[in-house]
Amino acid sequence: DAKTTQPTSMDCAEGRAANLPCNHSTISGNEYVYWYRQIHSQGPQYIIHGLKNNETNEMASLIITEDRKSSTLILPHATLRDTAVYYCIVRVAIAGSARQLTFGSGTQLTVLP
Amino acid sequence: NAGVMQNPRHLVRRRGQEARLRCSPMKGHSHVYWYRQLPEEGLKFMVYLQKENIIDESGMPKERFSAEFPKEGPSILRIQQVVRGDSAAYFCASSPGVPGGSYEQYFGPGTRLTVT
């Protein structure tokens, strides 16, 4: 699985958009970008994933650059409950191959009141 | 639709005792993963199981640790003769096993093991 690089920490004002970047310059053609978050002491929570197209769900949007070497997770209106460590994970996801997740250090997002 | 369930949520064991951690995957999920998070450290993969099969145990310590996912019932992570260094949060995750389906993993709330 490709290695990812994320900033160690970020702050965001409550109600504003939080934009979390991730670099994955060695990503392969069959690797997806997954985002998870871990709120203190809780189990990690799946947020979103994508291959090459931008994706949006009820939690967030995922913007993947055209060359796929980086991506940005966007939380459109951050709340205090979004304070968490956010993990960007690149992983192969093909039929018959459901593999483990490799968590890096992630980005500690702190939403400020 | 119930999520991944783990029990107990907190477990205290004395050195040398056995710890049994249970995980019930989401309904319809046939893949189970165990991860460990040591204090102030990141999540580390331990083992990946399907029903009655261990698929990948490359992250499991060589001794004292074992896992199973029987045909009926929850997945069990077993730690024999626990030591203080086993104190950690143990998370279970599950994913569906349908080829071509999505492979995102859904995590349980974890079991906090404290060895005294």
PDB file of C-alpha atoms in Angstrom:
ATOM      1  CA  ASP A   1       0.000   0.000   0.000  1.00  0.00           C
ATOM      2  CA  ALA A   2       1.219   3.513  -0.834  1.00  0.00           C
ATOM      3  CA  LYS A   3       2.556   5.699   1.938  1.00  0.00           C
ATOM      4  CA  THR A   4       0.651   8.822   2.943  1.00  0.00           C
ATOM      5  CA  THR A   5       1.794  12.124   4.448  1.00  0.00           C
ATOM      6  CA  GLN A   6      -0.475  14.305   6.560  1.00  0.00           C
ATOM      7  CA  PRO A   7       0.105  17.371   8.720  1.00  0.00           C
ATOM      8  CA  THR A   8       0.423  16.526  12.384  1.00  0.00           C
ATOM      9  CA  SER A   9      -2.233  18.947  13.539  1.00  0.00           C
ATOM     10  CA  MET A  10      -4.705  21.555  12.346  1.00  0.00           C
ATOM     11  CA  ASP A  11      -7.178  23.958  13.919  1.00  0.00           C
ATOM     12  CA  CYS A  12     -10.505  25.034  12.495  1.00  0.00           C
ATOM     13  CA  ALA A  13     -13.124  27.476  13.720  1.00  0.00           C
ATOM     14  CA  GLU A  14     -16.508  26.020  14.514  1.00  0.00           C
ATOM     15  CA  GLY A  15     -18.920  26.429  11.619  1.00  0.00           C
ATOM     16  CA  ARG A  16     -16.170  26.853   9.060  1.00  0.00           C
ATOM     17  CA  ALA A  17     -15.025  24.279   6.531  1.00  0.00           C
ATOM     18  CA  ALA A  18     -12.169  22.032   7.606  1.00  0.00           C
ATOM     19  CA  ASN A  19      -9.840  21.044   4.764  1.00  0.00           C
ATOM     20  CA  LEU A  20      -7.514  18.183   5.608  1.00  0.00           C
ATOM     21  CA  PRO A  21      -4.773  17.457   3.058  1.00  0.00           C
ATOM     22  CA  CYS A  22      -3.066  14.170   2.312  1.00  0.00           C
ATOM     23  CA  ASN A  23      -0.156  13.415   0.006  1.00  0.00           C
ATOM     24  CA  HIS A  24       0.114   9.977  -1.588  1.00  0.00           C
ATOM     25  CA  SER A  25       2.553  10.533  -4.440  1.00  0.00           C
ATOM     26  CA  THR A  26       3.323   6.808  -4.904  1.00  0.00           C
ATOM     27  CA  ILE A  27      -0.281   5.712  -5.247  1.00  0.00           C
ATOM     28  CA  SER A  28      -0.952   2.939  -7.758  1.00  0.00           C
ATOM     29  CA  GLY A  29      -3.762   2.770 -10.264  1.00  0.00           C
ATOM     30  CA  ASN A  30      -5.755   0.198  -8.299  1.00  0.00           C
ATOM     31  CA  GLU A  31      -5.420   1.883  -4.907  1.00  0.00           C
ATOM     32  CA  TYR A  32      -8.256   3.752  -3.279  1.00  0.00           C
ATOM     33  CA  VAL A  33      -8.011   6.650  -0.844  1.00  0.00           C
ATOM     34  CA  TYR A  34      -9.864   6.016   2.423  1.00  0.00           C
ATOM     35  CA  TRP A  35     -10.486   8.425   5.267  1.00  0.00           C
ATOM     36  CA  TYR A  36     -11.205   7.407   8.832  1.00  0.00           C
ATOM     37  CA  ARG A  37     -11.299   9.359  12.034  1.00  0.00           C
ATOM     38  CA  GLN A  38     -10.882   8.470  15.686  1.00  0.00           C
ATOM     39  CA  ILE A  39     -12.566  10.562  18.286  1.00  0.00           C
ATOM     40  CA  HIS A  40     -10.754  10.271  21.591  1.00  0.00           C
ATOM     41  CA  SER A  41     -10.885   6.747  23.019  1.00  0.00           C
ATOM     42  CA  GLN A  42     -13.504   5.586  20.531  1.00  0.00           C
ATOM     43  CA  GLY A  43     -13.238   3.103  17.680  1.00  0.00           C
ATOM     44  CA  PRO A  44     -12.206   4.521  14.308  1.00  0.00           C
ATOM     45  CA  GLN A  45     -15.062   5.702  12.147  1.00  0.00           C
ATOM     46  CA  TYR A  46     -15.201   5.295   8.392  1.00  0.00           C
ATOM     47  CA  ILE A  47     -15.794   8.615   6.622  1.00  0.00           C
ATOM     48  CA  ILE A  48     -15.422   8.249   2.880  1.00  0.00           C
ATOM     49  CA  HIS A  49     -13.346   6.674   0.138  1.00  0.00           C
ATOM     50  CA  GLY A  50     -12.659   7.246  -3.551  1.00  0.00           C
ATOM     51  CA  LEU A  51     -10.598   6.127  -6.507  1.00  0.00           C
ATOM     52  CA  LYS A  52     -10.286   9.049  -8.922  1.00  0.00           C
ATOM     53  CA  ASN A  53     -13.539  10.957  -8.903  1.00  0.00           C
ATOM     54  CA  ASN A  54     -14.557  13.383  -6.223  1.00  0.00           C
ATOM     55  CA  GLU A  55     -16.938  11.870  -3.719  1.00  0.00           C
ATOM     56  CA  THR A  56     -19.487  13.319  -1.316  1.00  0.00           C
ATOM     57  CA  ASN A  57     -21.605  11.798   1.394  1.00  0.00           C
ATOM     58  CA  GLU A  58     -23.503  13.028   4.417  1.00  0.00           C
ATOM     59  CA  MET A  59     -20.322  13.426   6.417  1.00  0.00           C
ATOM     60  CA  ALA A  60     -17.762  14.902   4.064  1.00  0.00           C
ATOM     61  CA  SER A  61     -16.412  15.474   0.577  1.00  0.00           C
ATOM     62  CA  LEU A  62     -13.290  13.957  -0.880  1.00  0.00           C
ATOM     63  CA  ILE A  63     -11.386  15.827  -3.552  1.00  0.00           C
ATOM     64  CA  ILE A  64      -8.720  13.819  -5.393  1.00  0.00           C
ATOM     65  CA  THR A  65      -6.322  15.623  -7.726  1.00  0.00           C
ATOM     66  CA  GLU A  66      -6.255  14.618 -11.369  1.00  0.00           C
ATOM     67  CA  ASP A  67      -2.840  12.929 -11.010  1.00  0.00           C
ATOM     68  CA  ARG A  68      -4.135  11.217  -7.821  1.00  0.00           C
ATOM     69  CA  LYS A  69      -1.015  12.153  -5.903  1.00  0.00           C
ATOM     70  CA  SER A  70      -2.900  14.073  -3.257  1.00  0.00           C
ATOM     71  CA  SER A  71      -6.372  14.498  -1.857  1.00  0.00           C
ATOM     72  CA  THR A  72      -8.322  16.724   0.516  1.00  0.00           C
ATOM     73  CA  LEU A  73     -11.035  15.752   2.948  1.00  0.00           C
ATOM     74  CA  ILE A  74     -13.540  18.541   3.453  1.00  0.00           C
ATOM     75  CA  LEU A  75     -15.853  18.805   6.428  1.00  0.00           C
ATOM     76  CA  PRO A  76     -18.158  21.568   5.210  1.00  0.00           C
ATOM     77  CA  HIS A  77     -19.332  22.931   8.559  1.00  0.00           C
ATOM     78  CA  ALA A  78     -17.078  21.726  11.338  1.00  0.00           C
ATOM     79  CA  THR A  79     -18.529  21.279  14.811  1.00  0.00           C
ATOM     80  CA  LEU A  80     -16.839  20.671  18.150  1.00  0.00           C
ATOM     81  CA  ARG A  81     -17.736  16.981  17.792  1.00  0.00           C
ATOM     82  CA  ASP A  82     -15.533  16.774  14.720  1.00  0.00           C
ATOM     83  CA  THR A  83     -12.440  17.168  16.897  1.00  0.00           C
ATOM     84  CA  ALA A  84     -10.557  13.931  16.245  1.00  0.00           C
ATOM     85  CA  VAL A  85      -7.530  12.345  14.630  1.00  0.00           C
ATOM     86  CA  TYR A  86      -8.133  11.955  10.902  1.00  0.00           C
ATOM     87  CA  TYR A  87      -6.388   9.192   8.993  1.00  0.00           C
ATOM     88  CA  CYS A  88      -5.794   9.111   5.262  1.00  0.00           C
ATOM     89  CA  ILE A  89      -5.151   5.538   4.094  1.00  0.00           C
ATOM     90  CA  VAL A  90      -4.323   4.301   0.618  1.00  0.00           C
ATOM     91  CA  ARG A  91      -5.278   0.721   0.020  1.00  0.00           C
ATOM     92  CA  VAL A  92      -5.987  -1.782  -2.691  1.00  0.00           C
ATOM     93  CA  ALA A  93      -9.622  -2.798  -2.790  1.00  0.00           C
ATOM     94  CA  ILE A  94     -10.278  -5.405  -5.429  1.00  0.00           C
ATOM     95  CA  ALA A  95     -12.679  -8.305  -5.579  1.00  0.00           C
ATOM     96  CA  GLY A  96     -11.599 -11.121  -3.304  1.00  0.00           C
ATOM     97  CA  SER A  97      -8.974  -9.028  -1.553  1.00  0.00           C
ATOM     98  CA  ALA A  98     -10.251  -7.420   1.618  1.00  0.00           C
ATOM     99  CA  ARG A  99      -7.126  -6.336   3.395  1.00  0.00           C
ATOM    100  CA  GLN A 100      -6.215  -4.712   6.657  1.00  0.00           C
ATOM    101  CA  LEU A 101      -5.887  -0.961   7.126  1.00  0.00           C
ATOM    102  CA  THR A 102      -2.473   0.535   7.856  1.00  0.00           C
ATOM    103  CA  PHE A 103      -2.895   3.563  10.087  1.00  0.00           C
ATOM    104  CA  GLY A 104      -0.251   6.272  10.129  1.00  0.00           C
ATOM    105  CA  SER A 105      -0.063   9.115  12.609  1.00  0.00           C
ATOM    106  CA  GLY A 106      -2.952  11.051  11.096  1.00  0.00           C
ATOM    107  CA  THR A 107      -3.899  14.702  11.581  1.00  0.00           C
ATOM    108  CA  GLN A 108      -5.214  15.912  14.911  1.00  0.00           C
ATOM    109  CA  LEU A 109      -8.035  18.288  13.987  1.00  0.00           C
ATOM    110  CA  THR A 110      -9.141  20.610  16.761  1.00  0.00           C
ATOM    111  CA  VAL A 111     -12.336  22.549  16.176  1.00  0.00           C
ATOM    112  CA  LEU A 112     -12.286  25.749  18.174  1.00  0.00           C
ATOM    113  CA  PRO A 113     -15.423  27.446  19.550  1.00  0.00           C
TER     114      PRO A 113
ATOM    115  CA  ASN B   1     -28.942  -2.243  12.014  1.00  0.00           C
ATOM    116  CA  ALA B   2     -26.635  -2.891  14.934  1.00  0.00           C
ATOM    117  CA  GLY B   3     -22.998  -1.997  14.517  1.00  0.00           C
ATOM    118  CA  VAL B   4     -19.964  -4.000  15.509  1.00  0.00           C
ATOM    119  CA  MET B   5     -20.268  -5.104  19.095  1.00  0.00           C
ATOM    120  CA  GLN B   6     -17.407  -5.821  21.442  1.00  0.00           C
ATOM    121  CA  ASN B   7     -17.443  -7.087  24.966  1.00  0.00           C
ATOM    122  CA  PRO B   8     -16.422  -6.572  27.563  1.00  0.00           C
ATOM    123  CA  ARG B   9     -15.767  -2.849  27.148  1.00  0.00           C
ATOM    124  CA  HIS B  10     -13.315  -2.873  30.026  1.00  0.00           C
ATOM    125  CA  LEU B  11     -11.363  -5.849  31.283  1.00  0.00           C
ATOM    126  CA  VAL B  12      -8.943  -6.004  34.187  1.00  0.00           C
ATOM    127  CA  ARG B  13      -6.652  -8.974  34.522  1.00  0.00           C
ATOM    128  CA  ARG B  14      -3.746  -9.786  36.802  1.00  0.00           C
ATOM    129  CA  ARG B  15      -0.438 -10.810  35.319  1.00  0.00           C
ATOM    130  CA  GLY B  16      -0.536 -14.439  34.269  1.00  0.00           C
ATOM    131  CA  GLN B  17      -4.283 -14.643  33.771  1.00  0.00           C
ATOM    132  CA  GLU B  18      -6.073 -15.149  30.477  1.00  0.00           C
ATOM    133  CA  ALA B  19      -8.029 -12.470  28.637  1.00  0.00           C
ATOM    134  CA  ARG B  20     -10.840 -13.254  26.196  1.00  0.00           C
ATOM    135  CA  LEU B  21     -12.156 -10.480  24.011  1.00  0.00           C
ATOM    136  CA  ARG B  22     -15.283 -10.965  21.934  1.00  0.00           C
ATOM    137  CA  CYS B  23     -16.415  -9.315  18.740  1.00  0.00           C
ATOM    138  CA  SER B  24     -19.729  -9.655  16.922  1.00  0.00           C
ATOM    139  CA  PRO B  25     -19.501  -8.249  13.391  1.00  0.00           C
ATOM    140  CA  MET B  26     -22.199  -6.251  11.694  1.00  0.00           C
ATOM    141  CA  LYS B  27     -25.023  -8.290  10.264  1.00  0.00           C
ATOM    142  CA  GLY B  28     -24.079  -9.705   6.906  1.00  0.00           C
ATOM    143  CA  HIS B  29     -20.343  -9.147   7.387  1.00  0.00           C
ATOM    144  CA  SER B  30     -18.115 -12.167   7.094  1.00  0.00           C
ATOM    145  CA  HIS B  31     -14.698 -10.510   7.470  1.00  0.00           C
ATOM    146  CA  VAL B  32     -13.315  -9.611  10.894  1.00  0.00           C
ATOM    147  CA  TYR B  33     -10.141  -7.713  11.751  1.00  0.00           C
ATOM    148  CA  TRP B  34      -8.480  -7.132  15.105  1.00  0.00           C
ATOM    149  CA  TYR B  35      -6.335  -4.079  15.826  1.00  0.00           C
ATOM    150  CA  ARG B  36      -4.436  -3.034  18.929  1.00  0.00           C
ATOM    151  CA  GLN B  37      -3.751   0.482  20.137  1.00  0.00           C
ATOM    152  CA  LEU B  38      -1.108   0.791  22.831  1.00  0.00           C
ATOM    153  CA  PRO B  39      -1.244   3.886  25.051  1.00  0.00           C
ATOM    154  CA  GLU B  40      -0.264   7.016  23.109  1.00  0.00           C
ATOM    155  CA  GLU B  41       0.387   4.979  19.973  1.00  0.00           C
ATOM    156  CA  GLY B  42      -1.345   4.346  16.681  1.00  0.00           C
ATOM    157  CA  LEU B  43      -3.572   1.477  15.654  1.00  0.00           C
ATOM    158  CA  LYS B  44      -1.759  -1.658  14.574  1.00  0.00           C
ATOM    159  CA  PHE B  45      -3.259  -4.523  12.640  1.00  0.00           C
ATOM    160  CA  MET B  46      -3.154  -7.893  14.357  1.00  0.00           C
ATOM    161  CA  VAL B  47      -5.203 -10.489  12.501  1.00  0.00           C
ATOM    162  CA  TYR B  48      -7.768 -10.892   9.722  1.00  0.00           C
ATOM    163  CA  LEU B  49     -10.288 -13.709   9.798  1.00  0.00           C
ATOM    164  CA  GLN B  50     -13.171 -15.044   7.799  1.00  0.00           C
ATOM    165  CA  LYS B  51     -15.585 -17.641   9.122  1.00  0.00           C
ATOM    166  CA  GLU B  52     -13.537 -20.585  10.411  1.00  0.00           C
ATOM    167  CA  ASN B  53     -10.382 -19.332   8.692  1.00  0.00           C
ATOM    168  CA  ILE B  54      -7.437 -17.161   9.640  1.00  0.00           C
ATOM    169  CA  ILE B  55      -6.511 -15.261   6.494  1.00  0.00           C
ATOM    170  CA  ASP B  56      -3.655 -13.082   7.748  1.00  0.00           C
ATOM    171  CA  GLU B  57      -2.084 -13.128  11.195  1.00  0.00           C
ATOM    172  CA  SER B  58       1.067 -11.251  10.311  1.00  0.00           C
ATOM    173  CA  GLY B  59       0.467  -8.671  13.041  1.00  0.00           C
ATOM    174  CA  MET B  60      -0.083 -11.118  15.862  1.00  0.00           C
ATOM    175  CA  PRO B  61       2.622 -11.586  18.486  1.00  0.00           C
ATOM    176  CA  LYS B  62       4.155 -15.021  18.056  1.00  0.00           C
ATOM    177  CA  GLU B  63       3.306 -16.262  21.528  1.00  0.00           C
ATOM    178  CA  ARG B  64       0.317 -16.106  23.874  1.00  0.00           C
ATOM    179  CA  PHE B  65      -2.069 -14.552  21.333  1.00  0.00           C
ATOM    180  CA  SER B  66      -4.647 -16.433  19.290  1.00  0.00           C
ATOM    181  CA  ALA B  67      -7.836 -15.609  17.412  1.00  0.00           C
ATOM    182  CA  GLU B  68     -10.769 -17.489  16.023  1.00  0.00           C
ATOM    183  CA  PHE B  69     -13.989 -16.777  14.175  1.00  0.00           C
ATOM    184  CA  PRO B  70     -16.158 -19.887  14.449  1.00  0.00           C
ATOM    185  CA  LYS B  71     -19.026 -20.795  12.177  1.00  0.00           C
ATOM    186  CA  GLU B  72     -21.444 -19.778  14.907  1.00  0.00           C
ATOM    187  CA  GLY B  73     -20.881 -17.042  17.443  1.00  0.00           C
ATOM    188  CA  PRO B  74     -18.524 -14.100  17.822  1.00  0.00           C
ATOM    189  CA  SER B  75     -14.874 -13.795  16.970  1.00  0.00           C
ATOM    190  CA  ILE B  76     -12.605 -14.303  19.972  1.00  0.00           C
ATOM    191  CA  LEU B  77      -9.198 -12.780  20.607  1.00  0.00           C
ATOM    192  CA  ARG B  78      -7.466 -14.731  23.353  1.00  0.00           C
ATOM    193  CA  ILE B  79      -4.409 -13.610  25.271  1.00  0.00           C
ATOM    194  CA  GLN B  80      -2.842 -16.160  27.561  1.00  0.00           C
ATOM    195  CA  GLN B  81      -0.638 -15.331  30.544  1.00  0.00           C
ATOM    196  CA  VAL B  82      -1.120 -11.601  30.179  1.00  0.00           C
ATOM    197  CA  VAL B  83       1.697  -9.184  30.980  1.00  0.00           C
ATOM    198  CA  ARG B  84       1.588  -5.458  31.712  1.00  0.00           C
ATOM    199  CA  GLY B  85       2.660  -4.685  28.148  1.00  0.00           C
ATOM    200  CA  ASP B  86      -0.606  -6.180  26.883  1.00  0.00           C
ATOM    201  CA  SER B  87      -2.524  -3.278  28.414  1.00  0.00           C
ATOM    202  CA  ALA B  88      -4.097  -1.558  25.448  1.00  0.00           C
ATOM    203  CA  ALA B  89      -7.315  -0.885  23.578  1.00  0.00           C
ATOM    204  CA  TYR B  90      -8.278  -3.736  21.285  1.00  0.00           C
ATOM    205  CA  PHE B  91     -10.555  -2.873  18.395  1.00  0.00           C
ATOM    206  CA  CYS B  92     -12.463  -5.192  16.159  1.00  0.00           C
ATOM    207  CA  ALA B  93     -13.670  -4.229  12.692  1.00  0.00           C
ATOM    208  CA  SER B  94     -15.837  -5.986  10.152  1.00  0.00           C
ATOM    209  CA  SER B  95     -16.466  -5.659   6.454  1.00  0.00           C
ATOM    210  CA  PRO B  96     -18.734  -7.367   3.954  1.00  0.00           C
ATOM    211  CA  GLY B  97     -17.306 -10.213   1.923  1.00  0.00           C
ATOM    212  CA  VAL B  98     -19.191  -9.727  -1.301  1.00  0.00           C
ATOM    213  CA  PRO B  99     -16.766  -9.686  -4.252  1.00  0.00           C
ATOM    214  CA  GLY B 100     -16.964  -6.341  -5.977  1.00  0.00           C
ATOM    215  CA  GLY B 101     -18.568  -4.816  -2.929  1.00  0.00           C
ATOM    216  CA  SER B 102     -17.144  -2.060  -0.808  1.00  0.00           C
ATOM    217  CA  TYR B 103     -14.398  -2.943   1.615  1.00  0.00           C
ATOM    218  CA  GLU B 104     -14.625  -0.189   4.135  1.00  0.00           C
ATOM    219  CA  GLN B 105     -14.274  -1.489   7.648  1.00  0.00           C
ATOM    220  CA  TYR B 106     -16.623  -0.654  10.483  1.00  0.00           C
ATOM    221  CA  PHE B 107     -15.130  -0.589  13.942  1.00  0.00           C
ATOM    222  CA  GLY B 108     -16.495  -1.530  17.303  1.00  0.00           C
ATOM    223  CA  PRO B 109     -16.090   0.565  20.462  1.00  0.00           C
ATOM    224  CA  GLY B 110     -13.108  -1.446  21.628  1.00  0.00           C
ATOM    225  CA  THR B 111     -12.124  -3.377  24.729  1.00  0.00           C
ATOM    226  CA  ARG B 112      -9.788  -1.641  27.151  1.00  0.00           C
ATOM    227  CA  LEU B 113      -7.565  -4.253  28.731  1.00  0.00           C
ATOM    228  CA  THR B 114      -5.699  -3.331  31.884  1.00  0.00           C
ATOM    229  CA  VAL B 115      -3.173  -5.753  33.308  1.00  0.00           C
ATOM    230  CA  THR B 116      -2.294  -5.191  36.962  1.00  0.00           C
TER     231      THR B 116
END
